[in-house]
Amino acid sequence: MTEQSNVNTLEIHNAMLTFDDFVALNSISLQAKKGQFVSLLGPSGCGKTTLLKVIAGFYSLDSGEVLIHQQDMHHVKPEHRDTAMCFQSYALFPHLSVAENIGFGLKQMKMAKTDIHDRVAQTAAQVSLNAHLPKMPAQLSGGQQQRVALARALAVRPEIVLFDEPLSNLDAKLRDKVRLEIRQLQRSHGFTAIYVTHDRAEALSMSDVVVVMNAGKIEQTGTPDEIYYSPINRFVAGFVGQANVMKARVLDSDSSTGIYRIACVLGEMEIHSPVPPVSDKVYAFWRPEDALLSEHGTGKNTLAFGIGAVSFLGNLSELQVHPLGHEETEYPCCIQLVGKNPIREGDNVNFSIAPDKIRFLRESYL
């Protein structure tokens, strides 16, 4: 396994790109170190695929710069950049065999035929395609076609591999399998991966760094842990997972201990936070899995909830609830419980939310 380097393989500075009146990229800046797996996460139309194509050289910026190995790529053609791309549609040549598809880039590089043969065999072995080299793409399953696309990218041994939602055409079970394979290959080869996805599970499980994008801008960059547990605003909190967001007014604080008392739609609650709120009027949130059943209905941050819809999801149950006595606030919450439980619609149940499970967003309200 190749360890990450402190050297930046990729740097993007103040990237701006418009299509007529539409701002596709708005002052985008990011960097990726050698061997990092960086995911661009966001909804459709947020600019993540556009940014990927800028890195690949398919689009030219209006302003800003892209650096690969500290060299400006402004006038460098796609084929001369140290990148390879795995497309969402696989983009395999239907008239070429698996072996010919994998070796296509090597042929374009004018590598000797014997060397191409050896490199194709070696790369095919890494993605378990040895037995399929003579086949045509139409004879392969979706997962096998995705492996061919990945092998074609790896065969040219690029420093940066660009993935444009490569798993979106696969069924759920196969998607999980190929996701693991991509991550294992990336670690063993040590290439830098820039991975576009709208699937938070992919981004959180695969990445060293997650870049959350929205409307052509970067909302937050951080580790999966930081993005999930310390989102910067309501958009990030809600996009990377279900979040119960509430307006909170800070009543009392002790910065030396990180203990805060707030007033919110659920009443007065206590928060233990290593990071102080940005103002006295701030948004706070808690995750659905943070609420725990409270058998005796006592303890800090214990509240009674009325149970609405109950959805059985196999390994967990998802409850739509509202705080008793606060129905007029129209603050529906979501609570998730692992395993089988007897709770039914219409029940009144006590839940507690630990003070360190409620977190401040770095976003205030007037």
Coordinates of C-alpha atoms in Angstrom, one line a residue:
M1 CA 0.0 0.0 0.0
T2 CA 1.4 3.4 -1.0
E3 CA 1.2 6.1 1.7
Q4 CA 0.0 9.6 1.0
S5 CA 2.6 12.3 0.3
N6 CA 2.6 15.8 1.5
V7 CA 3.1 17.0 -2.1
N8 CA 0.1 18.4 -3.9
T9 CA -0.5 16.5 -7.1
L10 CA -3.5 18.7 -8.0
E11 CA -4.2 22.3 -7.1
I12 CA -7.1 24.5 -8.3
H13 CA -7.1 28.2 -7.6
N14 CA -10.2 30.5 -7.9
A15 CA -11.7 28.6 -10.8
M16 CA -14.5 30.5 -12.6
L17 CA -16.5 29.1 -15.5
T18 CA -19.7 30.3 -17.0
F19 CA -21.9 29.0 -19.8
D20 CA -23.7 32.1 -21.2
D21 CA -25.5 33.5 -18.0
F22 CA -25.1 30.3 -16.0
V23 CA -22.3 30.3 -13.5
A24 CA -21.1 26.7 -13.4
L25 CA -18.0 27.2 -11.2
N26 CA -17.8 30.1 -8.8
S27 CA -14.3 30.7 -7.2
I28 CA -13.5 27.1 -6.7
S29 CA -10.2 26.3 -4.9
L30 CA -9.1 22.9 -3.7
Q31 CA -6.0 20.7 -3.6
A32 CA -5.3 17.0 -3.6
K33 CA -2.2 15.4 -2.3
K34 CA -0.5 12.4 -3.9
G35 CA -2.3 9.2 -3.1
Q36 CA -5.4 10.9 -1.7
F37 CA -9.0 9.9 -2.5
V38 CA -11.0 13.1 -2.9
S39 CA -14.8 12.9 -3.5
L40 CA -16.8 15.8 -5.0
L41 CA -20.2 15.4 -3.4
G42 CA -23.3 17.3 -4.3
P43 CA -26.7 17.4 -6.0
S44 CA -27.2 17.3 -9.7
G45 CA -26.2 20.5 -11.4
C46 CA -23.9 21.7 -8.6
G47 CA -20.8 21.7 -10.8
K48 CA -18.9 18.6 -9.8
T49 CA -18.8 16.9 -13.2
T50 CA -17.9 20.3 -14.8
L51 CA -15.0 20.6 -12.4
L52 CA -13.9 17.1 -13.2
K53 CA -13.9 18.0 -16.9
V54 CA -11.9 21.1 -16.2
I55 CA -9.2 19.0 -14.5
A56 CA -9.3 16.6 -17.5
G57 CA -8.9 19.5 -19.9
F58 CA -12.2 19.2 -21.7
Y59 CA -13.3 22.6 -20.5
S60 CA -11.2 25.8 -20.3
L61 CA -11.7 28.2 -17.4
D62 CA -12.8 31.8 -17.8
S63 CA -10.3 32.6 -15.0
G64 CA -8.3 30.8 -12.3
E65 CA -5.8 28.0 -12.8
V66 CA -5.4 24.2 -12.6
L67 CA -2.0 22.9 -11.6
I68 CA -0.8 19.3 -11.9
H69 CA 2.6 18.6 -10.4
Q70 CA 2.9 22.4 -9.8
Q71 CA 2.6 23.0 -13.6
D72 CA -0.1 25.2 -15.0
M73 CA -2.4 23.2 -17.3
H74 CA -4.0 26.1 -19.2
H75 CA -2.5 25.2 -22.6
V76 CA -2.0 21.5 -22.0
K77 CA -4.2 19.2 -24.0
P78 CA -6.2 16.4 -22.3
E79 CA -4.0 13.7 -23.7
H80 CA -0.9 15.3 -22.4
R81 CA -2.1 15.7 -18.8
D82 CA -1.2 13.0 -16.3
T83 CA -4.8 12.0 -15.9
A84 CA -7.2 9.2 -17.0
M85 CA -11.0 9.2 -16.8
C86 CA -13.6 6.6 -15.9
F87 CA -16.9 7.7 -17.3
Q88 CA -20.4 7.1 -16.0
S89 CA -21.4 5.4 -19.2
Y90 CA -18.2 3.3 -19.3
A91 CA -17.5 4.7 -22.8
L92 CA -16.1 1.4 -24.1
F93 CA -15.5 0.8 -27.8
P94 CA -18.2 -1.8 -28.8
H95 CA -16.2 -3.0 -31.8
L96 CA -13.0 -3.7 -29.7
S97 CA -12.4 -6.7 -27.5
V98 CA -11.8 -6.3 -23.7
A99 CA -8.1 -6.6 -24.3
E100 CA -8.2 -4.0 -27.1
N101 CA -10.2 -1.6 -24.9
I102 CA -7.8 -1.9 -22.0
G103 CA -4.8 -1.4 -24.3
F104 CA -6.3 1.5 -26.3
G105 CA -4.5 4.2 -24.4
L106 CA -1.3 2.4 -24.6
K107 CA -1.6 2.1 -28.4
Q108 CA -2.2 5.8 -28.6
M109 CA 1.0 6.3 -26.6
K110 CA 2.8 4.2 -29.3
M111 CA 4.0 1.6 -26.9
A112 CA 5.5 -1.6 -28.4
K113 CA 3.0 -4.4 -29.1
T114 CA 4.7 -6.9 -26.7
D115 CA 4.7 -4.3 -24.0
I116 CA 1.1 -3.5 -24.6
H117 CA 0.3 -7.3 -24.3
D118 CA 2.1 -7.6 -21.0
R119 CA 0.6 -4.4 -19.5
V120 CA -2.9 -5.4 -20.6
A121 CA -2.5 -8.9 -19.0
Q122 CA -1.1 -7.4 -15.8
T123 CA -3.8 -4.8 -15.5
A124 CA -6.6 -7.3 -16.3
A125 CA -5.3 -9.6 -13.5
Q126 CA -5.7 -6.7 -11.1
V127 CA -9.4 -6.4 -11.8
S128 CA -10.1 -10.1 -12.3
L129 CA -10.7 -9.8 -16.1
N130 CA -8.1 -12.4 -17.4
A131 CA -10.8 -14.8 -18.6
H132 CA -12.7 -12.1 -20.4
L133 CA -10.0 -10.5 -22.5
P134 CA -11.2 -12.0 -25.8
K135 CA -14.8 -11.0 -25.2
M136 CA -16.6 -8.0 -26.6
P137 CA -18.2 -5.4 -24.3
A138 CA -21.7 -6.6 -25.1
Q139 CA -20.9 -10.0 -23.7
L140 CA -20.1 -8.6 -20.3
S141 CA -22.2 -7.6 -17.3
G142 CA -22.4 -4.0 -16.1
G143 CA -19.9 -4.7 -13.3
Q144 CA -17.5 -6.3 -15.7
Q145 CA -17.8 -3.4 -18.1
Q146 CA -17.0 -1.0 -15.3
R147 CA -13.9 -3.0 -14.5
V148 CA -12.8 -2.8 -18.2
A149 CA -13.2 1.0 -18.0
L150 CA -11.2 1.1 -14.8
A151 CA -8.5 -1.2 -16.2
R152 CA -8.2 1.0 -19.3
A153 CA -7.6 4.0 -17.1
L154 CA -5.1 2.2 -14.9
A155 CA -3.2 0.7 -17.8
V156 CA -1.7 4.0 -18.7
R157 CA -0.5 4.4 -15.1
P158 CA -1.7 8.0 -14.6
E159 CA -1.0 10.0 -11.5
I160 CA -4.6 11.2 -11.3
V161 CA -7.7 9.1 -12.1
L162 CA -10.9 11.0 -12.5
F163 CA -14.2 9.1 -11.8
D164 CA -17.5 10.5 -13.0
E165 CA -20.2 8.7 -11.0
P166 CA -18.8 5.3 -12.2
L167 CA -21.2 3.2 -10.1
S168 CA -24.5 4.9 -10.9
N169 CA -25.5 2.3 -13.5
L170 CA -25.0 -0.7 -11.2
D171 CA -27.5 -2.4 -8.9
A172 CA -27.0 -1.8 -5.1
K173 CA -25.2 -5.0 -4.3
L174 CA -22.8 -4.8 -7.2
R175 CA -22.2 -1.1 -6.4
D176 CA -21.0 -2.0 -2.9
K177 CA -18.7 -4.6 -4.3
V178 CA -17.1 -2.5 -7.0
R179 CA -16.9 0.5 -4.6
L180 CA -14.6 -1.6 -2.4
E181 CA -12.6 -2.8 -5.4
I182 CA -11.9 0.7 -6.6
R183 CA -10.8 1.8 -3.1
Q184 CA -8.5 -1.2 -2.8
L185 CA -7.0 -0.6 -6.2
Q186 CA -6.5 3.1 -5.4
R187 CA -4.7 2.3 -2.2
S188 CA -2.5 -0.4 -3.8
H189 CA -1.5 1.7 -6.8
G190 CA -1.2 5.0 -4.9
F191 CA -2.8 7.2 -7.6
T192 CA -4.7 10.3 -6.7
A193 CA -8.4 9.8 -7.2
I194 CA -11.0 12.6 -7.9
Y195 CA -14.4 10.9 -7.6
V196 CA -17.7 12.6 -8.5
T197 CA -20.8 11.3 -6.8
H198 CA -24.1 12.4 -5.4
D199 CA -24.2 9.4 -3.1
R200 CA -23.2 10.3 0.4
A201 CA -22.5 6.7 1.3
E202 CA -19.9 6.4 -1.5
A203 CA -18.3 9.7 -0.5
L204 CA -18.1 8.9 3.3
S205 CA -17.0 5.3 2.9
M206 CA -14.3 5.8 0.2
S207 CA -12.7 9.2 0.8
D208 CA -9.8 10.7 2.6
V209 CA -11.3 14.1 1.8
V210 CA -14.9 15.1 0.9
V211 CA -15.7 18.3 -1.0
V212 CA -19.3 19.2 -0.7
M213 CA -20.5 21.4 -3.6
N214 CA -23.7 23.4 -4.2
A215 CA -24.7 25.8 -7.0
G216 CA -21.2 26.0 -8.4
K217 CA -19.5 26.6 -5.0
I218 CA -17.7 24.6 -2.4
E219 CA -19.7 24.6 0.8
Q220 CA -17.2 22.6 2.9
T221 CA -14.1 20.5 2.6
G222 CA -13.0 18.0 5.2
T223 CA -12.6 14.4 6.2
P224 CA -15.7 12.2 6.2
D225 CA -15.8 12.5 10.0
E226 CA -15.7 16.3 9.9
I227 CA -18.3 16.5 7.1
Y228 CA -20.7 14.2 8.9
Y229 CA -20.3 15.3 12.5
S230 CA -19.2 18.9 12.1
P231 CA -21.1 20.3 9.1
I232 CA -20.7 24.0 8.5
N233 CA -24.3 24.8 7.6
R234 CA -27.8 23.5 7.1
F235 CA -27.1 22.5 3.5
V236 CA -24.1 20.3 4.4
A237 CA -25.9 18.9 7.5
G238 CA -28.9 17.8 5.5
F239 CA -27.1 16.6 2.3
V240 CA -24.6 14.2 3.9
G241 CA -27.2 12.6 6.1
Q242 CA -30.6 13.1 7.8
A243 CA -30.4 16.0 10.2
N244 CA -32.9 17.4 12.7
V245 CA -32.0 21.1 12.5
M246 CA -33.4 23.7 14.9
K247 CA -33.0 27.4 15.8
A248 CA -31.3 27.7 19.1
R249 CA -30.9 30.7 21.5
V250 CA -27.9 30.5 23.8
L251 CA -29.0 31.2 27.3
D252 CA -25.9 30.4 29.3
S253 CA -22.4 29.3 28.5
D254 CA -19.1 28.2 30.1
S255 CA -16.4 28.4 27.5
S256 CA -13.9 26.8 29.9
T257 CA -15.9 23.6 30.0
G258 CA -17.7 23.9 26.7
I259 CA -21.1 23.6 28.3
Y260 CA -24.0 25.6 26.9
R261 CA -27.7 25.9 27.7
I262 CA -30.0 26.7 24.9
A263 CA -33.6 27.3 24.3
C264 CA -35.1 25.7 21.2
V265 CA -38.3 24.2 19.8
L266 CA -37.8 21.2 22.1
G267 CA -37.5 23.4 25.2
E268 CA -34.3 24.1 27.2
M269 CA -31.4 21.7 26.5
E270 CA -27.8 21.3 27.4
I271 CA -25.0 21.1 24.8
H272 CA -21.4 20.1 25.3
S273 CA -19.4 21.5 22.4
P274 CA -15.6 22.0 22.0
V275 CA -16.5 24.6 19.4
P276 CA -18.4 27.7 20.6
P277 CA -21.5 29.0 18.7
V278 CA -20.9 31.7 16.2
S279 CA -23.6 33.9 17.9
D280 CA -26.3 33.8 20.6
K281 CA -28.8 32.9 17.8
V282 CA -27.5 29.9 16.0
Y283 CA -28.7 26.7 14.3
A284 CA -28.1 23.4 16.2
F285 CA -28.7 19.9 14.9
W286 CA -28.8 16.2 15.9
R287 CA -28.7 13.1 13.9
P288 CA -31.6 10.6 13.9
E289 CA -29.4 7.9 15.4
D290 CA -28.4 10.2 18.3
A291 CA -31.7 9.8 20.2
L292 CA -31.8 6.9 22.6
L293 CA -34.9 5.3 24.3
S294 CA -35.2 6.5 27.9
E295 CA -37.1 3.9 29.8
H296 CA -37.7 6.1 32.9
G297 CA -38.1 9.4 31.2
T298 CA -35.4 11.2 33.3
G299 CA -32.0 12.6 32.7
K300 CA -30.5 15.5 30.6
N301 CA -32.2 16.4 27.4
T302 CA -35.0 13.8 27.9
L303 CA -38.2 14.5 26.0
A304 CA -41.5 12.9 25.3
F305 CA -42.3 12.4 21.6
G306 CA -45.4 11.4 19.8
I307 CA -44.8 8.7 17.2
G308 CA -46.0 9.3 13.7
A309 CA -45.1 7.0 10.8
V310 CA -42.9 4.0 11.5
S311 CA -40.8 2.6 8.6
F312 CA -39.2 -0.8 8.9
L313 CA -35.9 -0.7 7.0
G314 CA -34.5 -4.1 8.0
N315 CA -31.6 -3.3 10.2
L316 CA -33.3 -0.3 11.7
S317 CA -36.6 1.4 12.1
E318 CA -37.2 5.0 11.1
L319 CA -39.7 7.0 13.2
Q320 CA -41.3 10.3 12.3
V321 CA -42.0 12.0 15.6
H322 CA -43.0 15.3 17.1
P323 CA -42.3 16.6 20.6
L324 CA -45.3 16.3 22.9
G325 CA -46.6 19.7 23.9
H326 CA -45.0 21.3 20.9
E327 CA -47.2 20.2 18.2
E328 CA -48.1 23.8 17.3
T329 CA -44.4 24.4 16.3
E330 CA -44.7 21.9 13.4
Y331 CA -41.3 20.5 14.1
P332 CA -41.3 17.0 12.9
C333 CA -38.2 15.0 13.7
C334 CA -36.7 11.8 12.5
I335 CA -35.4 9.1 14.9
Q336 CA -33.6 5.9 13.9
L337 CA -33.4 2.8 16.1
V338 CA -31.3 -0.2 15.4
G339 CA -32.9 -3.6 15.6
K340 CA -36.4 -4.7 16.2
N341 CA -38.6 -2.6 18.6
P342 CA -42.2 -2.6 19.7
I343 CA -42.9 1.1 19.0
R344 CA -46.0 1.7 16.9
E345 CA -47.7 4.8 15.4
G346 CA -49.6 6.7 18.0
D347 CA -47.4 5.8 20.9
N348 CA -45.8 8.4 23.2
V349 CA -42.2 7.5 23.9
N350 CA -39.4 9.2 25.9
F351 CA -36.1 9.7 24.2
S352 CA -32.9 11.3 25.4
I353 CA -30.3 13.1 23.4
A354 CA -26.8 13.3 25.0
P355 CA -25.5 16.8 25.3
D356 CA -22.4 16.0 23.2
K357 CA -24.6 14.7 20.3
I358 CA -26.2 18.1 19.7
R359 CA -23.9 20.2 17.6
F360 CA -23.8 23.9 16.7
L361 CA -23.7 24.8 13.0
R362 CA -21.5 27.7 12.0
E363 CA -24.6 29.5 10.8
S364 CA -26.6 32.1 12.7
Y365 CA -30.0 33.5 12.2
L366 CA -31.4 37.0 12.8

